[in-house]
Every structure is written in structure tokens, then in C-alpha cells.
Amino acid sequence: MADVEFIPYFVTAIIFLNVLLGFTIIFLERRDASATWAWLMVLMFVPVAGFIIYLMFGRRLSRKEIFTWDKKARLGLLAAVQEQLRAIDNDEFELKHPEVAPHEDQIYMHLKNNDALLSQDNKLDLYTDGEEKFQALMQDIEKAQDHVHLLYYILRHDNLGRRLGTVLRKKAEEGVSVKLLYDDMGSRLLSRSYIKEMKRAGVEMESFFPPLIPKLNMKINYRNHRKLAIIDGTVGYIGGFNIGDEYLGKDKKFGYWRDTHLRVRGSAVHNLQTRFILDWNQASKRDILYDERFYPLFESEPGDSAVQIVSSGPDSEWEQIKHGYIKTILSAKEYVYIQTPYFIPDDSLLDALRVASLSGVDVRVMIPNKPDHPFVYWATYSNVGDLLWAGAKVYIYQNGFLHAKTIVADGVVSSVGTANIDVRSFRLNFEVNAFVYDTKLAGALTDRFMEDSELTTELTHSLYEQRSVWIRFKEAIARLLSPVL
């Protein structure tokens, strides 16, 4: 009888807790309206579990946790950025290639809101196969004379992880400074034995945003999703490949892993270096101090590709990479081709694609047919359906899993990096992309998109309308909650 009498008090407590949490979301968190309504729905329909889900996924960074990375000035970046802004304002900015001139306003935008210095002396190599990318990376590491700096969201203790570990330990034992930064949530399965073995050999390792209790990380949001490698300050890597056997196509669930990565030589490597140092100094108590050896001068210009390294994350009020995507889309006159594993844009980016398509721009989006997160996949499927109405073309990749995060427009502007087209990448995670103004890379990405198109099924209006009631239901639920996915 006592248990029955307790029920009303329990229900009242749950209702009070939900109201209190709802008040927090609306008035204290200052979320955008769509995210606010999505979380209120979660609390309303799953009152107990919803509270737990919110603690895992919904909490914003506190002011103590938000990163105040003011060391850019010490790294000599701000003065150079101000000089480029001044030159553009005074029509004194010199571009090596005339076809880049129409995109000077986009360059200015990234300088203004992201301190993304433009360098025009870069040589770029494009990799879309994991074996080729990691073979090149390990060869570069084996040649290292001074330092190796690596940052990966996922680091696994599998065959690829052991191969990389062997090379890194060897260099550390030779006296090369080796630093390896990994995200604690993305690399949650990484074994302690791997870490101990690396540290014994002299490899410095740090985890990003770790929990108070090891292996009990409830902080799903605000992860460092970046993938960077810098060797001796002269060679850099940026793109979508993490460290794990699945990225070599060895996971039967996914099959062949189609991704995109860039190898960079030139001054853009210095900007990748700065990004790594800032991230390392946030995660480690052993700060990397400015040293000229991290920014060596090039005896000759490696190439002539113009590159800006653009970062974004919850430490900024700006969504810099998303703004770069939107600017690229709205500036296009002929075509925009996008490859992304997830397509959950907010209204601003979706509207940009609709406007481009309705204006006669050839808009094409390629997504995978194999979801690694089913709920996210149905939200993706729902959003690409909207594009079909505006005349865009949608392709579903059939040759394994498509993980590339690329956009290319009009044979000049392109972006390769870590940011997916979703709220998580734009607002919740720390990301980095290379925005490139170069006909050679844009041409290579366009060609590769066309080659991949031969391995796809085009999602037409008629095919989309034939989806079952069950699929439509899953789409509706996923779309409703997409602001918090």
C-alpha cells in the first residue's frame, strides 16, 4: 500500500524535474528555437530517459570549459591576418591566378571571422583510398627529422593503429619529438596497454576532453573531430580518414571506405601547425611554446595553390565552415557537387542549395547507402528529398561507405576537411577544413565525383515517392529531432 501511495509523489517529482530542465533549456541555454523545441519534445515524450539523454547529449559547455585560445597573437598570426585584410580593403592584394579574383570576398570572409590566412605557395596531393593515404603518411613520418604532430578523432588499437604506433615509436626512440592527440570519446576503445607502450618509447599522448572517471565519458558533444598530421612543419595532412582498419575497407559491415584527404606542402602547413598547437595546449598541461623550428621557411615554393585553413567549434559564436559552404554555394554559377556521409543541414544551408538549384546551377549531392548511424541516415534521406523538389540531383553511393566531406564549385573553389553537413559538425564539434582556390584540385575533385557517380543509384522523384509508409514515418521522426542529432 505504501508503494502505491508513493507513485503520485514520484510522478510529481518527474514533472517538476522536466519543467525545471525545460526552463533551463529555454531561458538559460539560449539555444536556437528548433533545438529548443526538439529537446522539449524529448522531455515530454520520454520524461525519465529524456533527462538522461539530455545530460549526455544536450548540455552546453560552461564558461569554464569554453576554450579561450588567445595564443594566436603569440604565434604571429593576427598581424599577418590584419595585413591581408588591409591589402584587400585597399585593392592591393595580389592573387597569383586571375580565376581566383571573383572569390576574393570569400577569402575576406574567412580572414575576417576566422583569422584564416591565405597562402598561395602550396602543392596538394589528393587521396581517396585509405591504403594510399596511410602509406604516404607513414613514409613522411619515417623521414621526419625534428617533430611529428598528429591529431585524430578516432585512434584504434587494431592493425592500422599498431602499424602507425610502430613507426611513431621508432621515430621517438631516434630522438624525434612525437606528439599524438586523440579525442577521448572517439577513441574510447583505445587500450591502456597501447598508450603505455607508446609513452614508454617516448611518444607524448594526450586525450581531448576526458571524463573525470576514465572510460566513463558521458560527454557526447563538443568532441574534437579534427584529423591533422604535421611532419617537421613542411608536410601536412587534412581530411576525413581516422586511424582504424575500417578506413582501409576491412570492416565487412561497410566494405570499401571512400574518403577524401589532402597532403599539403607549403605555407598552409604552418596554419595546420598552429591549429594543432592550439588544440594540444588546450588538452595538455605541457604547452608547446612558439619555436621557429615549427615554422620553417621553404627554400622554394612547393606549388601555387591558394589555401585557407578554416576552423570551427563551440568555442566560437560563428559557424565558420558552414558560412564557407554557404558562400561557395551562393557564388556558384555553373555547378556545385557535394559528397557527405550525413546531410542534415539547417535552414540556411538548405535554402542556399535550393536557391542555387532554382537559379539554374547544377546542384548534385552524393550520400552513402550504408548508414553507420541509422537514425541520422533517415534524417539525411528526408533532407535530400527536399532538394529533389528544387531540381537538384541526388546520388546514393553503392560501392561501400562514403565518408568524404567535400564540396567543389565551378572548377575553382573546393573544400576538403572534417566537417559533415549537419548540426553536430557546424555547432557542436571542433572541425577543420581546407578551403582551396585552385583549378587543379577542383578539377580533380570534379573528375572523382563523376567517377563515383558511376557507382551510384540516382534518387529520382519517382523513386523517392515510392518509399514505404514505414520509411516515411522514420523520416518524419528523424527530421523532427534533427536539430539535436
Short mmCIF file of C-alpha atoms in Angstrom, two decimals:
data_model
loop_
_atom_site.label_atom_id
_atom_site.label_comp_id
_atom_site.label_asym_id
_atom_site.label_seq_id
_atom_site.Cartn_x
_atom_site.Cartn_y
_atom_site.Cartn_z
CA MET A 1 0.00 0.00 0.00
CA ALA A 2 2.87 2.32 0.85
CA ASP A 3 4.37 1.73 -2.59
CA VAL A 4 1.11 2.76 -4.26
CA GLU A 5 0.94 5.94 -2.19
CA PHE A 6 4.48 6.80 -3.29
CA ILE A 7 3.59 6.84 -7.01
CA PRO A 8 1.92 10.31 -7.08
CA TYR A 9 4.96 11.84 -5.37
CA PHE A 10 7.29 10.17 -7.89
CA VAL A 11 5.22 11.41 -10.84
CA THR A 12 5.12 14.92 -9.35
CA ALA A 13 8.91 14.87 -8.91
CA ILE A 14 9.42 13.81 -12.53
CA ILE A 15 7.09 16.53 -13.80
CA PHE A 16 8.85 19.13 -11.66
CA LEU A 17 12.25 17.96 -12.89
CA ASN A 18 11.11 18.16 -16.51
CA VAL A 19 9.69 21.65 -16.03
CA LEU A 20 12.90 22.77 -14.34
CA LEU A 21 15.03 21.32 -17.13
CA GLY A 22 12.74 22.84 -19.76
CA PHE A 23 13.12 26.23 -18.07
CA THR A 24 16.91 25.78 -18.18
CA ILE A 25 16.87 24.93 -21.89
CA ILE A 26 14.63 27.85 -22.84
CA PHE A 27 15.93 30.67 -20.65
CA LEU A 28 19.49 29.80 -19.68
CA GLU A 29 20.95 27.76 -22.52
CA ARG A 30 19.83 30.29 -25.18
CA ARG A 31 19.52 27.62 -27.88
CA ASP A 32 18.04 28.30 -31.28
CA ALA A 33 14.29 27.72 -31.48
CA SER A 34 14.43 24.45 -33.45
CA ALA A 35 16.83 22.81 -30.99
CA THR A 36 14.80 24.08 -28.04
CA TRP A 37 11.57 22.56 -29.35
CA ALA A 38 13.33 19.29 -30.19
CA TRP A 39 14.64 18.92 -26.64
CA LEU A 40 11.30 19.87 -25.12
CA MET A 41 9.68 17.12 -27.17
CA VAL A 42 12.23 14.60 -25.91
CA LEU A 43 11.49 15.60 -22.30
CA MET A 44 7.74 15.49 -22.89
CA PHE A 45 7.53 12.07 -24.53
CA VAL A 46 10.31 10.27 -22.62
CA PRO A 47 10.41 12.11 -19.28
CA VAL A 48 12.85 9.87 -17.38
CA ALA A 49 15.08 8.66 -20.20
CA GLY A 50 14.88 12.12 -21.80
CA PHE A 51 16.56 13.65 -18.76
CA ILE A 52 19.45 11.18 -19.04
CA ILE A 53 19.69 11.73 -22.80
CA TYR A 54 19.86 15.48 -22.25
CA LEU A 55 22.70 15.10 -19.73
CA MET A 56 24.64 13.07 -22.31
CA PHE A 57 23.85 14.99 -25.49
CA GLY A 58 22.27 18.32 -24.65
CA ARG A 59 24.41 20.20 -22.17
CA ARG A 60 26.29 23.19 -23.46
CA LEU A 61 29.84 23.97 -22.50
CA SER A 62 30.13 26.02 -19.35
CA ARG A 63 32.18 29.20 -19.40
CA LYS A 64 34.92 27.34 -17.53
CA GLU A 65 35.05 24.72 -20.26
CA ILE A 66 34.90 27.06 -23.26
CA PHE A 67 38.37 27.44 -24.64
CA THR A 68 39.95 30.85 -24.57
CA TRP A 69 42.72 30.27 -27.05
CA ASP A 70 44.29 33.72 -27.07
CA LYS A 71 47.73 32.43 -28.08
CA LYS A 72 47.21 33.17 -31.76
CA ALA A 73 48.82 36.55 -31.27
CA ARG A 74 51.91 34.90 -29.79
CA LEU A 75 52.10 32.65 -32.83
CA GLY A 76 52.33 35.70 -35.06
CA LEU A 77 49.05 35.04 -36.84
CA LEU A 78 46.95 38.12 -36.11
CA ALA A 79 49.40 40.62 -37.56
CA ALA A 80 49.57 38.70 -40.83
CA VAL A 81 45.78 38.44 -40.98
CA GLN A 82 45.38 42.18 -40.45
CA GLU A 83 47.89 42.85 -43.22
CA GLN A 84 45.93 40.70 -45.70
CA LEU A 85 42.64 42.37 -44.71
CA ARG A 86 44.22 45.80 -45.20
CA ALA A 87 45.58 44.80 -48.61
CA ILE A 88 42.15 43.60 -49.78
CA ASP A 89 40.45 46.76 -48.47
CA ASN A 90 42.95 48.90 -50.40
CA ASP A 91 42.79 46.80 -53.59
CA GLU A 92 46.44 45.88 -53.10
CA PHE A 93 46.03 42.16 -52.59
CA GLU A 94 47.93 40.16 -55.19
CA LEU A 95 46.47 36.86 -56.37
CA LYS A 96 48.63 34.53 -58.43
CA HIS A 97 45.79 33.34 -60.62
CA PRO A 98 43.13 35.61 -62.15
CA GLU A 99 40.41 32.94 -61.87
CA VAL A 100 40.62 33.27 -58.07
CA ALA A 101 39.80 37.02 -58.13
CA PRO A 102 35.98 36.55 -58.19
CA HIS A 103 36.31 34.73 -54.86
CA GLU A 104 38.23 37.44 -53.06
CA ASP A 105 35.12 38.21 -50.99
CA GLN A 106 35.08 34.62 -49.66
CA ILE A 107 38.77 34.89 -48.81
CA TYR A 108 38.00 38.13 -46.98
CA MET A 109 35.15 36.48 -45.04
CA HIS A 110 37.39 33.68 -43.75
CA LEU A 111 40.07 36.19 -42.81
CA LYS A 112 37.56 38.38 -41.01
CA ASN A 113 35.72 35.80 -38.93
CA ASN A 114 38.30 33.00 -38.60
CA ASP A 115 41.78 34.53 -38.92
CA ALA A 116 42.23 32.12 -41.84
CA LEU A 117 45.40 33.37 -43.50
CA LEU A 118 45.60 32.78 -47.27
CA SER A 119 48.77 31.14 -48.57
CA GLN A 120 49.45 30.78 -52.30
CA ASP A 121 52.53 28.57 -52.45
CA ASN A 122 51.04 25.15 -51.78
CA LYS A 123 51.37 21.81 -53.52
CA LEU A 124 48.42 19.48 -52.91
CA ASP A 125 48.11 15.72 -53.34
CA LEU A 126 44.64 14.19 -53.29
CA TYR A 127 43.96 10.81 -51.68
CA THR A 128 40.64 8.97 -51.81
CA ASP A 129 41.87 5.50 -50.82
CA GLY A 130 42.92 4.66 -47.27
CA GLU A 131 45.86 2.42 -48.14
CA GLU A 132 47.39 5.10 -50.37
CA LYS A 133 46.86 7.83 -47.81
CA PHE A 134 48.37 5.96 -44.88
CA GLN A 135 51.26 4.65 -46.94
CA ALA A 136 52.14 8.24 -47.86
CA LEU A 137 51.69 9.43 -44.26
CA MET A 138 53.93 6.74 -42.80
CA GLN A 139 56.60 7.38 -45.42
CA ASP A 140 56.59 11.05 -44.47
CA ILE A 141 56.79 10.18 -40.76
CA GLU A 142 59.73 7.85 -41.40
CA LYS A 143 61.57 10.80 -42.99
CA ALA A 144 60.90 13.12 -40.01
CA GLN A 145 63.97 14.81 -38.56
CA ASP A 146 62.55 17.09 -35.87
CA HIS A 147 58.90 16.54 -34.94
CA VAL A 148 55.68 14.68 -35.73
CA HIS A 149 52.34 16.14 -34.62
CA LEU A 150 49.18 14.04 -35.05
CA LEU A 151 45.55 14.72 -34.14
CA TYR A 152 42.79 12.18 -34.83
CA TYR A 153 39.22 11.83 -33.64
CA ILE A 154 39.42 8.02 -33.73
CA LEU A 155 42.55 6.07 -32.85
CA ARG A 156 42.15 2.29 -32.66
CA HIS A 157 44.45 -0.42 -31.33
CA ASP A 158 43.99 -2.58 -34.43
CA ASN A 159 46.28 -3.47 -37.33
CA LEU A 160 46.47 0.08 -38.69
CA GLY A 161 46.86 1.54 -35.20
CA ARG A 162 49.72 -0.86 -34.49
CA ARG A 163 51.39 -0.09 -37.82
CA LEU A 164 51.28 3.61 -37.06
CA GLY A 165 52.39 3.00 -33.48
CA THR A 166 55.45 1.08 -34.65
CA VAL A 167 56.54 3.95 -36.90
CA LEU A 168 55.92 6.58 -34.21
CA ARG A 169 57.80 4.65 -31.52
CA LYS A 170 60.75 4.20 -33.86
CA LYS A 171 60.95 7.95 -34.54
CA ALA A 172 60.58 8.79 -30.85
CA GLU A 173 63.44 6.41 -30.00
CA GLU A 174 65.54 8.16 -32.65
CA GLY A 175 65.06 11.45 -30.80
CA VAL A 176 62.27 12.96 -32.93
CA SER A 177 59.63 14.77 -30.87
CA VAL A 178 56.35 12.86 -31.39
CA LYS A 179 53.03 14.16 -30.08
CA LEU A 180 49.73 12.31 -30.58
CA LEU A 181 46.42 13.92 -29.60
CA TYR A 182 43.21 11.90 -29.80
CA ASP A 183 39.60 12.55 -28.85
CA ASP A 184 38.63 10.71 -25.68
CA MET A 185 35.13 9.81 -26.87
CA GLY A 186 36.03 8.92 -30.45
CA SER A 187 38.92 6.78 -29.18
CA ARG A 188 37.10 5.39 -26.13
CA LEU A 189 38.02 1.81 -27.08
CA LEU A 190 41.74 2.56 -27.18
CA SER A 191 43.51 0.19 -24.79
CA ARG A 192 45.66 1.36 -21.90
CA SER A 193 48.37 -1.08 -22.98
CA TYR A 194 48.68 0.77 -26.32
CA ILE A 195 49.05 4.11 -24.55
CA LYS A 196 51.62 2.75 -22.07
CA GLU A 197 53.65 1.15 -24.84
CA MET A 198 53.72 4.41 -26.80
CA LYS A 199 54.67 6.50 -23.79
CA ARG A 200 57.45 4.11 -22.79
CA ALA A 201 59.02 4.70 -26.21
CA GLY A 202 58.87 8.47 -25.71
CA VAL A 203 55.68 9.30 -27.64
CA GLU A 204 53.73 12.06 -25.89
CA MET A 205 49.98 11.30 -25.90
CA GLU A 206 47.04 13.40 -24.71
CA SER A 207 43.28 12.87 -24.85
CA PHE A 208 40.87 15.67 -25.69
CA PHE A 209 38.06 16.47 -23.22
CA PRO A 210 38.47 13.37 -20.99
CA PRO A 211 35.99 12.47 -18.22
CA LEU A 212 36.72 12.70 -14.51
CA ILE A 213 36.41 8.91 -14.31
CA PRO A 214 38.45 7.11 -17.02
CA LYS A 215 36.44 5.10 -19.55
CA LEU A 216 33.18 6.69 -18.29
CA ASN A 217 32.81 9.56 -20.72
CA MET A 218 29.24 10.90 -20.87
CA LYS A 219 30.23 14.00 -22.84
CA ILE A 220 28.90 13.09 -26.28
CA ASN A 221 29.02 16.65 -27.58
CA TYR A 222 31.95 19.04 -28.02
CA ARG A 223 34.30 16.43 -29.42
CA ASN A 224 37.46 17.17 -31.37
CA HIS A 225 36.53 15.73 -34.76
CA ARG A 226 39.66 17.06 -36.49
CA LYS A 227 42.18 14.86 -38.34
CA LEU A 228 45.57 16.50 -38.81
CA ALA A 229 49.17 15.45 -39.29
CA ILE A 230 52.17 17.78 -39.45
CA ILE A 231 55.70 16.50 -40.06
CA ASP A 232 58.67 18.83 -39.48
CA GLY A 233 56.44 21.82 -40.27
CA THR A 234 56.86 21.13 -44.00
CA VAL A 235 54.26 18.43 -44.75
CA GLY A 236 50.68 18.32 -43.54
CA TYR A 237 47.58 16.16 -43.90
CA ILE A 238 43.91 17.11 -43.54
CA GLY A 239 40.71 15.24 -44.38
CA GLY A 240 38.31 12.51 -43.34
CA PHE A 241 40.41 9.40 -42.64
CA ASN A 242 40.80 8.32 -39.00
CA ILE A 243 43.15 5.64 -37.63
CA GLY A 244 41.32 2.31 -37.83
CA ASP A 245 41.06 -0.76 -40.04
CA GLU A 246 37.61 0.23 -41.30
CA TYR A 247 39.25 3.20 -43.05
CA LEU A 248 41.19 0.67 -45.10
CA GLY A 249 37.95 -1.06 -46.13
CA LYS A 250 38.50 -4.01 -43.80
CA ASP A 251 35.16 -3.83 -41.98
CA LYS A 252 32.64 -6.25 -43.54
CA LYS A 253 29.75 -4.05 -42.42
CA PHE A 254 30.88 -1.10 -44.54
CA GLY A 255 33.06 -2.68 -47.20
CA TYR A 256 35.19 -0.30 -49.25
CA TRP A 257 35.73 3.01 -47.44
CA ARG A 258 35.55 6.01 -49.78
CA ASP A 259 37.03 9.10 -48.16
CA THR A 260 39.00 12.21 -49.13
CA HIS A 261 42.26 13.55 -47.70
CA LEU A 262 44.84 16.13 -48.75
CA ARG A 263 48.62 16.05 -48.41
CA VAL A 264 49.87 19.63 -48.21
CA ARG A 265 53.29 21.14 -48.80
CA GLY A 266 53.66 24.91 -48.49
CA SER A 267 52.79 27.69 -46.08
CA ALA A 268 49.34 26.21 -45.37
CA VAL A 269 51.22 23.60 -43.31
CA HIS A 270 52.11 26.40 -40.89
CA ASN A 271 48.40 27.11 -40.42
CA LEU A 272 47.77 23.40 -39.78
CA GLN A 273 50.61 23.57 -37.26
CA THR A 274 49.01 26.47 -35.44
CA ARG A 275 45.72 24.58 -35.26
CA PHE A 276 47.46 21.56 -33.76
CA ILE A 277 49.42 23.61 -31.22
CA LEU A 278 46.27 25.38 -30.02
CA ASP A 279 44.44 22.07 -29.61
CA TRP A 280 47.38 20.41 -27.91
CA ASN A 281 47.83 23.28 -25.46
CA GLN A 282 44.17 23.05 -24.51
CA ALA A 283 44.38 19.33 -23.80
CA SER A 284 47.84 19.15 -22.23
CA LYS A 285 49.48 20.71 -19.19
CA ARG A 286 52.73 20.67 -21.17
CA ASP A 287 52.22 23.60 -23.55
CA ILE A 288 54.02 23.80 -26.86
CA LEU A 289 55.74 27.19 -26.89
CA TYR A 290 56.43 29.13 -30.06
CA ASP A 291 59.59 27.98 -31.78
CA GLU A 292 60.81 28.82 -35.27
CA ARG A 293 61.52 25.14 -35.93
CA PHE A 294 57.74 24.56 -36.07
CA TYR A 295 57.50 27.12 -38.90
CA PRO A 296 60.48 26.52 -41.18
CA LEU A 297 60.94 28.62 -44.28
CA PHE A 298 60.67 26.89 -47.66
CA GLU A 299 63.75 27.21 -49.85
CA SER A 300 61.48 27.36 -52.89
CA GLU A 301 57.74 27.49 -53.40
CA PRO A 302 56.38 23.92 -53.47
CA GLY A 303 53.41 24.91 -55.62
CA ASP A 304 50.93 27.63 -56.44
CA SER A 305 47.62 26.51 -54.88
CA ALA A 306 45.82 29.09 -52.74
CA VAL A 307 44.62 27.63 -49.42
CA GLN A 308 42.86 28.83 -46.27
CA ILE A 309 42.67 26.58 -43.20
CA VAL A 310 39.30 27.27 -41.58
CA SER A 311 38.37 26.00 -38.11
CA SER A 312 35.05 25.97 -36.30
CA GLY A 313 33.72 24.77 -32.98
CA PRO A 314 31.57 25.56 -29.94
CA ASP A 315 34.25 27.93 -28.66
CA SER A 316 33.07 30.43 -31.27
CA GLU A 317 29.77 32.18 -31.87
CA TRP A 318 30.43 31.87 -35.62
CA GLU A 319 29.80 28.76 -37.70
CA GLN A 320 32.75 29.46 -39.94
CA ILE A 321 32.86 26.29 -42.00
CA LYS A 322 29.11 26.38 -42.60
CA HIS A 323 29.45 30.00 -43.73
CA GLY A 324 32.17 28.89 -46.14
CA TYR A 325 29.88 26.20 -47.57
CA ILE A 326 27.03 28.67 -48.00
CA LYS A 327 29.27 31.27 -49.64
CA THR A 328 30.63 28.65 -52.05
CA ILE A 329 27.11 27.54 -52.97
CA LEU A 330 25.68 31.02 -53.48
CA SER A 331 28.71 32.15 -55.51
CA ALA A 332 28.43 29.24 -57.94
CA LYS A 333 27.28 30.00 -61.48
CA GLU A 334 27.63 26.58 -63.11
CA TYR A 335 27.74 23.70 -60.64
CA VAL A 336 28.10 22.61 -57.01
CA TYR A 337 28.98 18.99 -56.21
CA ILE A 338 28.84 17.76 -52.62
CA GLN A 339 29.86 14.47 -51.03
CA THR A 340 28.88 13.89 -47.42
CA PRO A 341 28.06 10.90 -45.21
CA TYR A 342 25.34 12.87 -43.41
CA PHE A 343 23.08 15.52 -44.86
CA ILE A 344 21.25 17.30 -42.04
CA PRO A 345 21.66 20.98 -42.91
CA ASP A 346 19.96 23.79 -41.09
CA ASP A 347 17.53 26.03 -42.97
CA SER A 348 20.22 28.49 -44.07
CA LEU A 349 22.33 25.92 -45.92
CA LEU A 350 19.31 24.05 -47.28
CA ASP A 351 17.91 27.33 -48.60
CA ALA A 352 21.25 28.15 -50.23
CA LEU A 353 21.18 24.85 -52.13
CA ARG A 354 17.54 25.36 -53.12
CA VAL A 355 18.23 28.89 -54.36
CA ALA A 356 21.27 27.71 -56.33
CA SER A 357 19.32 24.88 -57.93
CA LEU A 358 16.31 27.07 -58.74
CA SER A 359 18.71 29.58 -60.30
CA GLY A 360 19.92 27.01 -62.82
CA VAL A 361 23.08 25.89 -61.01
CA ASP A 362 23.77 22.16 -61.39
CA VAL A 363 23.49 21.03 -57.75
CA ARG A 364 24.44 17.42 -57.01
CA VAL A 365 24.65 15.73 -53.62
CA MET A 366 26.11 12.25 -53.04
CA ILE A 367 25.35 10.28 -49.87
CA PRO A 368 26.09 6.68 -48.79
CA ASN A 369 23.57 3.86 -48.95
CA LYS A 370 25.02 2.23 -45.83
CA PRO A 371 24.26 4.13 -42.63
CA ASP A 372 26.73 3.99 -39.76
CA HIS A 373 24.09 5.77 -37.65
CA PRO A 374 20.59 4.64 -38.81
CA PHE A 375 18.67 7.47 -37.14
CA VAL A 376 20.93 10.06 -38.78
CA TYR A 377 20.54 8.27 -42.11
CA TRP A 378 16.77 8.71 -42.17
CA ALA A 379 17.14 12.40 -41.39
CA THR A 380 19.58 12.57 -44.32
CA TYR A 381 17.14 10.76 -46.60
CA SER A 382 14.38 13.18 -45.66
CA ASN A 383 16.52 16.26 -46.34
CA VAL A 384 17.74 15.15 -49.77
CA GLY A 385 14.09 14.65 -50.70
CA ASP A 386 13.61 18.39 -50.24
CA LEU A 387 16.38 19.09 -52.73
CA LEU A 388 14.70 16.98 -55.41
CA TRP A 389 11.76 19.37 -55.45
CA ALA A 390 14.13 22.25 -56.26
CA GLY A 391 15.67 20.37 -59.18
CA ALA A 392 18.88 19.14 -57.53
CA LYS A 393 20.26 15.70 -58.26
CA VAL A 394 20.88 13.17 -55.51
CA TYR A 395 23.12 10.12 -55.84
CA ILE A 396 23.35 7.18 -53.44
CA TYR A 397 26.83 5.63 -53.36
CA GLN A 398 26.74 1.84 -53.70
CA ASN A 399 30.42 0.84 -53.58
CA GLY A 400 30.83 0.63 -49.79
CA PHE A 401 30.64 3.57 -47.40
CA LEU A 402 31.03 7.21 -48.49
CA HIS A 403 32.71 9.23 -45.72
CA ALA A 404 34.15 12.10 -47.81
CA LYS A 405 33.40 15.67 -46.73
CA THR A 406 33.93 17.66 -49.91
CA ILE A 407 32.37 20.46 -51.89
CA VAL A 408 33.54 21.74 -55.29
CA ALA A 409 32.11 24.55 -57.38
CA ASP A 410 32.70 25.92 -60.89
CA GLY A 411 36.11 24.28 -61.29
CA VAL A 412 37.82 26.76 -58.94
CA VAL A 413 36.64 26.63 -55.31
CA SER A 414 36.67 23.48 -53.21
CA SER A 415 36.72 22.37 -49.61
CA VAL A 416 38.16 19.19 -48.09
CA GLY A 417 38.14 18.55 -44.38
CA THR A 418 36.43 17.03 -41.38
CA ALA A 419 33.07 18.83 -41.25
CA ASN A 420 29.94 16.92 -42.20
CA ILE A 421 26.84 18.75 -43.32
CA ASP A 422 24.99 18.53 -40.03
CA VAL A 423 24.37 20.50 -36.85
CA ARG A 424 26.90 18.43 -34.93
CA SER A 425 29.75 19.50 -37.20
CA PHE A 426 28.59 23.09 -37.56
CA ARG A 427 27.91 23.82 -33.89
CA LEU A 428 28.85 21.03 -31.50
CA ASN A 429 32.19 19.57 -32.59
CA PHE A 430 35.60 21.04 -33.31
CA GLU A 431 36.28 20.80 -37.06
CA VAL A 432 38.82 21.99 -39.62
CA ASN A 433 38.59 22.31 -43.41
CA ALA A 434 40.92 23.43 -46.16
CA PHE A 435 39.21 25.89 -48.49
CA VAL A 436 41.15 25.79 -51.73
CA TYR A 437 41.07 28.19 -54.68
CA ASP A 438 42.78 26.16 -57.36
CA THR A 439 41.64 24.81 -60.72
CA LYS A 440 43.82 21.70 -60.48
CA LEU A 441 42.32 20.42 -57.22
CA ALA A 442 38.80 21.50 -58.21
CA GLY A 443 39.21 19.63 -61.49
CA ALA A 444 40.46 16.51 -59.71
CA LEU A 445 37.56 16.57 -57.24
CA THR A 446 35.06 17.11 -60.04
CA ASP A 447 36.51 14.19 -62.01
CA ARG A 448 36.40 11.97 -58.95
CA PHE A 449 32.77 12.92 -58.29
CA MET A 450 31.90 11.89 -61.84
CA GLU A 451 33.78 8.60 -61.45
CA ASP A 452 31.96 7.91 -58.19
CA SER A 453 28.67 8.70 -59.91
CA GLU A 454 29.16 5.56 -61.99
CA LEU A 455 28.96 3.61 -58.73
CA THR A 456 25.72 5.20 -57.53
CA THR A 457 21.97 4.98 -57.91
CA GLU A 458 20.30 8.28 -58.71
CA LEU A 459 17.45 9.06 -56.35
CA THR A 460 14.74 10.40 -58.65
CA HIS A 461 11.37 11.91 -57.81
CA SER A 462 9.57 8.72 -58.73
CA LEU A 463 11.88 6.53 -56.61
CA TYR A 464 11.59 8.86 -53.65
CA GLU A 465 7.80 8.90 -53.82
CA GLN A 466 7.73 5.09 -53.81
CA ARG A 467 9.18 4.81 -50.30
CA SER A 468 7.01 2.90 -47.84
CA VAL A 469 4.85 4.31 -45.06
CA TRP A 470 7.30 2.89 -42.52
CA ILE A 471 10.22 4.76 -44.14
CA ARG A 472 8.16 7.96 -44.25
CA PHE A 473 7.42 7.54 -40.54
CA LYS A 474 11.11 7.07 -39.70
CA GLU A 475 11.96 10.12 -41.82
CA ALA A 476 9.37 12.24 -40.01
CA ILE A 477 10.63 11.32 -36.54
CA ALA A 478 14.28 11.72 -37.52
CA ARG A 479 13.62 15.08 -39.18
CA LEU A 480 11.75 16.32 -36.11
CA LEU A 481 14.75 15.56 -33.90
CA SER A 482 17.42 16.51 -36.44
CA PRO A 483 18.32 19.79 -34.65
CA VAL A 484 19.72 17.73 -31.76
CA LEU A 485 21.24 14.78 -33.68
#
